[in-house]
Tab-separated table of C-alpha atoms in Angstrom:
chain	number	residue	atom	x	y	z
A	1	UNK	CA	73.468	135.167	234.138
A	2	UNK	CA	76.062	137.241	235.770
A	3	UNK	CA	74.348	140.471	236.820
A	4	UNK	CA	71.343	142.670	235.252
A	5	UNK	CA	73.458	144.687	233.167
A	6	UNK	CA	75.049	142.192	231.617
A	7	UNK	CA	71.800	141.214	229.265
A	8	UNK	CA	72.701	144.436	227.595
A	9	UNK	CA	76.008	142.636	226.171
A	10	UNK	CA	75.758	140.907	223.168
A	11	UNK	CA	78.140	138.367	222.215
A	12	UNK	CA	80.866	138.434	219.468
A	13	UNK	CA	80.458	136.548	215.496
A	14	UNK	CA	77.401	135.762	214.407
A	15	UNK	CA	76.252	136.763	210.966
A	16	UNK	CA	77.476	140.611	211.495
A	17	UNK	CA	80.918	139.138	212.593
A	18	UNK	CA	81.752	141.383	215.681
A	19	UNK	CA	84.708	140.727	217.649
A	20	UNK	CA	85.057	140.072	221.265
A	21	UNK	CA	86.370	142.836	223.045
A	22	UNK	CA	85.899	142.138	226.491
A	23	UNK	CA	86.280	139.116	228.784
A	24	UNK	CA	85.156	137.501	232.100
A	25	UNK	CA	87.523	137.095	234.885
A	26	UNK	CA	87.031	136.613	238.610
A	27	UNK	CA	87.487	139.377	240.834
A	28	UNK	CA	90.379	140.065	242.555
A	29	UNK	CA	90.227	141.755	245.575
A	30	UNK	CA	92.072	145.268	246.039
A	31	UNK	CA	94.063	146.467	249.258
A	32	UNK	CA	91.352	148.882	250.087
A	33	UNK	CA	88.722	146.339	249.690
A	34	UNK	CA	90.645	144.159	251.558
A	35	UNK	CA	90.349	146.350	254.866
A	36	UNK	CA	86.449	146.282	255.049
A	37	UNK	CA	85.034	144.246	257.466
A	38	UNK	CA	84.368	140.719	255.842
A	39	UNK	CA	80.686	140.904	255.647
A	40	UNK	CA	80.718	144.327	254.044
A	41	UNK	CA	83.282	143.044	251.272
A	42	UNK	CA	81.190	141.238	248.346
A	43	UNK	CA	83.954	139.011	246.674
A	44	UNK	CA	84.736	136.160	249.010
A	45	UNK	CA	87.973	133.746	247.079
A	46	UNK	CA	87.333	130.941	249.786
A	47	UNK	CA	84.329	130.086	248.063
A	48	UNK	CA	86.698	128.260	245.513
A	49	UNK	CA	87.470	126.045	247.536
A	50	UNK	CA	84.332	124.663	248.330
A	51	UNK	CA	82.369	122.419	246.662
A	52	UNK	CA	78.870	123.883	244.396
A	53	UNK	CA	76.630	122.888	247.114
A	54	UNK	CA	77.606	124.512	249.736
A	55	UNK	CA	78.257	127.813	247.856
A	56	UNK	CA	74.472	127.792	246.487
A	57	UNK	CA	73.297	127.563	250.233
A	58	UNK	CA	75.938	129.826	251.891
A	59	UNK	CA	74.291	133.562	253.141
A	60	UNK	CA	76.031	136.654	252.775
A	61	UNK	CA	79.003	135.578	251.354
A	62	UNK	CA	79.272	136.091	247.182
A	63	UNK	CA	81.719	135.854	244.403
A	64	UNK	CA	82.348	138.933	241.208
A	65	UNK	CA	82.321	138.235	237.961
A	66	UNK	CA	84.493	141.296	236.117
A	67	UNK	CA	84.049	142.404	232.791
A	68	UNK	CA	87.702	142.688	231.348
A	69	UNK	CA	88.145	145.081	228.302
A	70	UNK	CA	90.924	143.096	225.917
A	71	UNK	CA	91.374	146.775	223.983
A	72	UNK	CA	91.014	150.230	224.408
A	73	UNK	CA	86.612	150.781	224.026
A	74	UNK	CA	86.093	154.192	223.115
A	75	UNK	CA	82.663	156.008	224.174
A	76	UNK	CA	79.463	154.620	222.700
A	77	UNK	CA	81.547	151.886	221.281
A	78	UNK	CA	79.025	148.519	222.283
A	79	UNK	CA	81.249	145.541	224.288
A	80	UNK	CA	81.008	142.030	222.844
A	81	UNK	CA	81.977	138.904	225.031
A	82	UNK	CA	82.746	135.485	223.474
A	83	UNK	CA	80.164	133.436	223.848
A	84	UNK	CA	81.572	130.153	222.709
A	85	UNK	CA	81.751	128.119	219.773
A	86	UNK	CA	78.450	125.996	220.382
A	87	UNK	CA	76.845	128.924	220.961
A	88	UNK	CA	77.637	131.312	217.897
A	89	UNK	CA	77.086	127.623	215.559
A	90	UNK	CA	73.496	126.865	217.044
A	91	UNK	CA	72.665	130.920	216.931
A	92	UNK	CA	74.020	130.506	212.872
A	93	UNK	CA	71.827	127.474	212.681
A	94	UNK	CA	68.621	129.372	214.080
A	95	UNK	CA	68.678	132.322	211.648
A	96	UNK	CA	68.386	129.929	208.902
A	97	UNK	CA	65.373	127.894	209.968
A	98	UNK	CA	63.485	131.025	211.547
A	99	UNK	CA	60.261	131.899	210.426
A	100	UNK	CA	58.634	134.835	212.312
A	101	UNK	CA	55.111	135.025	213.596
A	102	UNK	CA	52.203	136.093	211.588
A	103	UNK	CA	51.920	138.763	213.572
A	104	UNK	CA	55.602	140.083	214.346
A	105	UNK	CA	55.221	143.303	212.395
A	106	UNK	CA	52.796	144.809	214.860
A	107	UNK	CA	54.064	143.124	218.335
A	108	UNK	CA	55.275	145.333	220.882
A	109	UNK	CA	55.984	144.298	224.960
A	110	UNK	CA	54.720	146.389	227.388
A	111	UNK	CA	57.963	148.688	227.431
A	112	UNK	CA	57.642	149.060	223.998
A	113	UNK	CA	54.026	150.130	223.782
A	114	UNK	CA	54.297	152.026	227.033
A	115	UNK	CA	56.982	154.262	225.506
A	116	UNK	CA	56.037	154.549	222.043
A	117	UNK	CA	54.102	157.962	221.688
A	118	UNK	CA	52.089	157.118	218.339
A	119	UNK	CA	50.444	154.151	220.738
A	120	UNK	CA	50.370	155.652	223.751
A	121	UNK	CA	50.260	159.006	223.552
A	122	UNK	CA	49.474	160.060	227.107
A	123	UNK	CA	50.979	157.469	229.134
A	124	UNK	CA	50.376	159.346	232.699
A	125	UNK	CA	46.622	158.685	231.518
A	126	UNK	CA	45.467	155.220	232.396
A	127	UNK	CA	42.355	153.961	230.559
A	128	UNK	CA	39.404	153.068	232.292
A	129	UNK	CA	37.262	149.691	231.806
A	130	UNK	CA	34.391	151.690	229.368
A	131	UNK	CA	37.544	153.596	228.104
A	132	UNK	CA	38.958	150.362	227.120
A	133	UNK	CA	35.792	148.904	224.999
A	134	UNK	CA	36.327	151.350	222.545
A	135	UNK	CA	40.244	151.541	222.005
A	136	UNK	CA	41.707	148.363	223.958
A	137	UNK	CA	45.421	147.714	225.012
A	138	UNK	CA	46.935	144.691	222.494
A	139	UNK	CA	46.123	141.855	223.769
A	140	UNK	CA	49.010	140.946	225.009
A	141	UNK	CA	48.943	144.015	227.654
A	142	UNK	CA	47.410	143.610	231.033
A	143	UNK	CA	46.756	145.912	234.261
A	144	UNK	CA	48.274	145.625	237.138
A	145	UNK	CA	48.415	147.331	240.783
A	146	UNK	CA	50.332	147.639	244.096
A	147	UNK	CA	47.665	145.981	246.768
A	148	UNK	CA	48.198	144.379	250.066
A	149	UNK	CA	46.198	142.626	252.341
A	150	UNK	CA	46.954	145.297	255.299
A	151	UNK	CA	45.227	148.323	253.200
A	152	UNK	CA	43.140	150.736	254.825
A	153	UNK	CA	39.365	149.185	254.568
A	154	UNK	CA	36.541	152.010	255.363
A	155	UNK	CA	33.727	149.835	254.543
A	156	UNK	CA	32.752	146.287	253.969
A	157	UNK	CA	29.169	146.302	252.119
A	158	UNK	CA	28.200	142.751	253.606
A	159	UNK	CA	25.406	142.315	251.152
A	160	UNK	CA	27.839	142.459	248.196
A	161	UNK	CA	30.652	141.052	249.340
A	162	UNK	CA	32.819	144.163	248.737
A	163	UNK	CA	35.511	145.662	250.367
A	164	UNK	CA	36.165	149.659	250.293
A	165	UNK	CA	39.503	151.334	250.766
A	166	UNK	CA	41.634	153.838	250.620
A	167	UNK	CA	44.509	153.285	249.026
A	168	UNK	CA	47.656	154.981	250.707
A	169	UNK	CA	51.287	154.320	250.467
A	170	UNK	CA	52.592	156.503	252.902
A	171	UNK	CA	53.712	157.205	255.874
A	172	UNK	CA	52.756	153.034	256.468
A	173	UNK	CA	55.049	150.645	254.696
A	174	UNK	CA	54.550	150.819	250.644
A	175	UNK	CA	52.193	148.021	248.905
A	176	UNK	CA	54.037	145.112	247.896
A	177	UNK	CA	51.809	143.144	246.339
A	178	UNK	CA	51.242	142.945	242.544
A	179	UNK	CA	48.086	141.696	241.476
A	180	UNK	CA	45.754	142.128	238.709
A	181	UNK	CA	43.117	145.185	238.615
A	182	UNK	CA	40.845	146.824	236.594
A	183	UNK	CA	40.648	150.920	236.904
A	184	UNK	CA	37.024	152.238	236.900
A	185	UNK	CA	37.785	155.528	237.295
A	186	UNK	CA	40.246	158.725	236.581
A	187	UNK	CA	39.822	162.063	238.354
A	188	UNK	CA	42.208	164.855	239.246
A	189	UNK	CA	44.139	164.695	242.852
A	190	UNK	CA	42.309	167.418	244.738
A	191	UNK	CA	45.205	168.971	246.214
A	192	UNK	CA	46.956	168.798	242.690
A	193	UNK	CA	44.922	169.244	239.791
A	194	UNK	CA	48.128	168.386	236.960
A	195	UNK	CA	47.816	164.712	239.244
A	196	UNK	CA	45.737	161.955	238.826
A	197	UNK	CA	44.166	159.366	240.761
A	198	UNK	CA	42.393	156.310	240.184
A	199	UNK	CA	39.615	153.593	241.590
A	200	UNK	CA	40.556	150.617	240.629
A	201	UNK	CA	39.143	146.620	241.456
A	202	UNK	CA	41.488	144.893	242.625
A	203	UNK	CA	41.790	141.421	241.228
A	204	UNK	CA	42.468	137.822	243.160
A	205	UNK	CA	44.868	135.791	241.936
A	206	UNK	CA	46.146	132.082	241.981
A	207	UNK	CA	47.844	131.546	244.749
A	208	UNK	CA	48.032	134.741	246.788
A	209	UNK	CA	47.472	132.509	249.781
A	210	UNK	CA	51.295	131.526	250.304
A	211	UNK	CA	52.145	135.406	250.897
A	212	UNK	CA	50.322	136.408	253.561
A	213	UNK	CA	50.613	140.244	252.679
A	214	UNK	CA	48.568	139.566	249.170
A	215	UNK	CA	46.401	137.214	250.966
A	216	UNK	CA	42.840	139.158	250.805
A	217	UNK	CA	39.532	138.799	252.368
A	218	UNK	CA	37.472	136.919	249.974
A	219	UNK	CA	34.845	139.247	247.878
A	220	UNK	CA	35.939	142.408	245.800
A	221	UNK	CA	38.085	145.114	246.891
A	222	UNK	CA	37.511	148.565	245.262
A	223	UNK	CA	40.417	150.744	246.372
A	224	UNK	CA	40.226	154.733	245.648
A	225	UNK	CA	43.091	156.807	245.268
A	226	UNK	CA	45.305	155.128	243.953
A	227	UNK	CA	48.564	156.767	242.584
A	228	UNK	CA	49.929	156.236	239.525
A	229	UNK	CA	53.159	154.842	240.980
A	230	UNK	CA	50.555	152.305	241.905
A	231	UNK	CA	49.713	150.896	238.750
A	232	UNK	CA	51.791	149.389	236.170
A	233	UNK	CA	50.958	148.485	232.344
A	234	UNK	CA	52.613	144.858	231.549
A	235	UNK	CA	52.783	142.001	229.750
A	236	UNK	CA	50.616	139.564	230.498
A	237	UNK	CA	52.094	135.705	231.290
A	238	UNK	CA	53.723	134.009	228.692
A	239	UNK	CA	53.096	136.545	226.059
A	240	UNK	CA	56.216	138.096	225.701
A	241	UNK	CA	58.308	137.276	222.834
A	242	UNK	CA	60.624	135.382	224.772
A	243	UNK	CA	58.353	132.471	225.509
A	244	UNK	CA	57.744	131.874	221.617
A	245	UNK	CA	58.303	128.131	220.936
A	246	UNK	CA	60.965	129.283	218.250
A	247	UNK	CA	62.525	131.446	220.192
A	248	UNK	CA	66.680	131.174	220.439
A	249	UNK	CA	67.809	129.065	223.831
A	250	UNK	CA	71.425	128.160	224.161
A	251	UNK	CA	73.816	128.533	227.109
A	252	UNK	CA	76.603	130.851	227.175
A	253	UNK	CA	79.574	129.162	227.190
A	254	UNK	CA	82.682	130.271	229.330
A	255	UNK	CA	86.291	128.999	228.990
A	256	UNK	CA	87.010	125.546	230.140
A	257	UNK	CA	88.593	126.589	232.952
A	258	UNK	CA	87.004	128.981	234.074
A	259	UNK	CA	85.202	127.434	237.088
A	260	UNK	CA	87.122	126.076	240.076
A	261	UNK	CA	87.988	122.392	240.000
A	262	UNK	CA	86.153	121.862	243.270
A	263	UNK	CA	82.987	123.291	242.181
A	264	UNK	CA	82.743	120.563	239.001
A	265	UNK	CA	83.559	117.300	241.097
A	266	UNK	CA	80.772	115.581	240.673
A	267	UNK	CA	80.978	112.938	244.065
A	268	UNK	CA	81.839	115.001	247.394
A	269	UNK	CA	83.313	113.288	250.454
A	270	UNK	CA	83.186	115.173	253.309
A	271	UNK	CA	83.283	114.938	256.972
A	272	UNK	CA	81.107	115.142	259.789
A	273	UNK	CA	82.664	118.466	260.657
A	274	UNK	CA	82.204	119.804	257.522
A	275	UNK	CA	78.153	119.396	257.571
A	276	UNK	CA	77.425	122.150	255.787
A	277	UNK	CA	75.299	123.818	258.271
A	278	UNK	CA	76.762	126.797	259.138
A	279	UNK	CA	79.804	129.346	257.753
A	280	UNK	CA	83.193	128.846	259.158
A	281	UNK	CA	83.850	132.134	258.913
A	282	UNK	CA	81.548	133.337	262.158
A	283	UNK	CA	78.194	134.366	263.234
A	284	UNK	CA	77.840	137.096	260.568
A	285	UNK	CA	77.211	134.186	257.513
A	286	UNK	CA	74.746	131.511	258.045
A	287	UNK	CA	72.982	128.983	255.245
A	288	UNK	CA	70.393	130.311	253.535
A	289	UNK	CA	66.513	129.525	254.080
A	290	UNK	CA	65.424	128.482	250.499
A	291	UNK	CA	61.825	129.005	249.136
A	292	UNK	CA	61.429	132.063	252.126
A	293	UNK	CA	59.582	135.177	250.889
A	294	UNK	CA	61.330	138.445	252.107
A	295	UNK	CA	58.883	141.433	252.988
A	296	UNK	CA	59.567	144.286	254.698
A	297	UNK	CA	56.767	144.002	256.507
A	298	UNK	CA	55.556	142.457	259.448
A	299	UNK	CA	53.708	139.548	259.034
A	300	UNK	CA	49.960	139.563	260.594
A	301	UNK	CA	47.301	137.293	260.718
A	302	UNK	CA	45.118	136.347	257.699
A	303	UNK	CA	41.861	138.396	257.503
């Protein structure tokens, strides 16, 4: 909830009974930090005084959560925050009543698999479709690949409905897109023989109509060449082990006073001045434009 790293930090009691040795605190901003410009600083206090709204929908401006050691953490020592009370009791609660899957014992996600070399002992070597009849992925493993509606067609075959192309990530800007495929075949990179490439099918998928660079002529598309930076092994949706119906949910609870006052009042008066249309602070922060897709791309017309 804080930052990515932060799902690496488990917290404190439990039934092992670890102790919390670190603690969140907001930010607070340092001399030197103090004489960047303002939009190049990324801890901005005046947020506290406004109320949750307008924080959620004000661009370029952010807040830092800092992770506080309470004592001295020596190297490979792990960090354990405090949770909270509710959240170590229901955790206690859920051990007790937990009853695994039938088949727990052999379950791995993607990562898992991927990196596990009894499984998947040559994991620069992709399988291909008639590969795959014989020894299959688990189930819960999928194919996927980097394909945009801008790749390099050499040939429609108008009969079939297919699309040829070659697929290239550079010098043009990189794929984007991540869609489902299925690789057909596996042959060494002519100009490096330790390299493979692939031809893979790529895949259409619900609702690759609202991005307009995954947004594909209707038929197939048979791309060749494709690196293997291109493809990626995951899980498919819904199968990972976090979306079990007996899977541990709680929130993470933070002291009581941790949050500004303003932030938690739960009727806002404000004035017609104070329409929160646009930062106060000058041209450089503006309100943000929700349900936008970022690309770094251009965007073209449909094909």
């Amino acid at each position: 909830p804080y930052g990515p790293f932060v799902n690496y930090i488990n917290g404190s009691g439990g039934s092992a009974g670890q102790k919390a040795n670190a603690v969140l605190k907001w930010h607070k901003t340092g001399e030197k930090e103090m004489e960047a410009p303002r939009r190049l600083q990324f801890h901005h206090h005046e947020l506290f005084s406004e109320y949750a709204k307008a924080v959620t929908e004000t661009h370029g401006k952010g807040l830092v959560i800092d992770i506080v050691a309470l004592d001295n953490i020596g190297a490979g020592e792990e960090i354990f925050l405090d949770y909270g009370e509710a959240w170590t009791k229901a955790y206690e609660e859920h051990v007790k009543r937990y009853q695994a899957p039938s088949d727990a014992s052999t379950y791995r996600t993607a990562d898992q698999w991927f990196h596990n070399k009894k499984l998947n002992p040559n994991p620069e070597f992709l399988k291909t479709v008639d590969e795959l009849k014989k020894d299959p992925y688990p189930d819960n493993l999928q194919t996927i690949c980097y394909y945009d509606s801008d790749a390099k067609i050499e040939k429609v075959d108008e009969e079939t409905n297919t699309s040829y192309a070659v697929w290239d990530d550079f010098p043009s800007p990189p794929h984007e897109c991540m869609r489902p495929c299925n690789i057909l075949e596996r042959y060494p990179d002519p100009e490096d023989e330790d390299r493979m490439l692939y031809t893979a099918e790529m895949m259409h998928f619900e609702g690759e109509e609202k991005y307009w660079f995954c947004n594909m002529r209707p038929g197939k598309h048979i791309a060749r060449d494709v690196d293997y930076d291109g493809i990626l092994i995951v899980d498919k949706a819904y199968t990972h082990d976090i979306f079990l119906d007996q899977a541990f949910r709680h929130e993470i609870g933070v002291p009581d006073d941790f949050f500004p006052r303003e932030w938690l009042r739960s009727k806002v008066r404000r004035r017609a001045e104070q329409e929160p249309t646009r930062s106060d602070v000058g041209d450089e922060f503006r309100r943000k434009k929700t349900n936008v897709v970022i690309s770094r791309k251009s965007p073209k017309e449909e094909l």
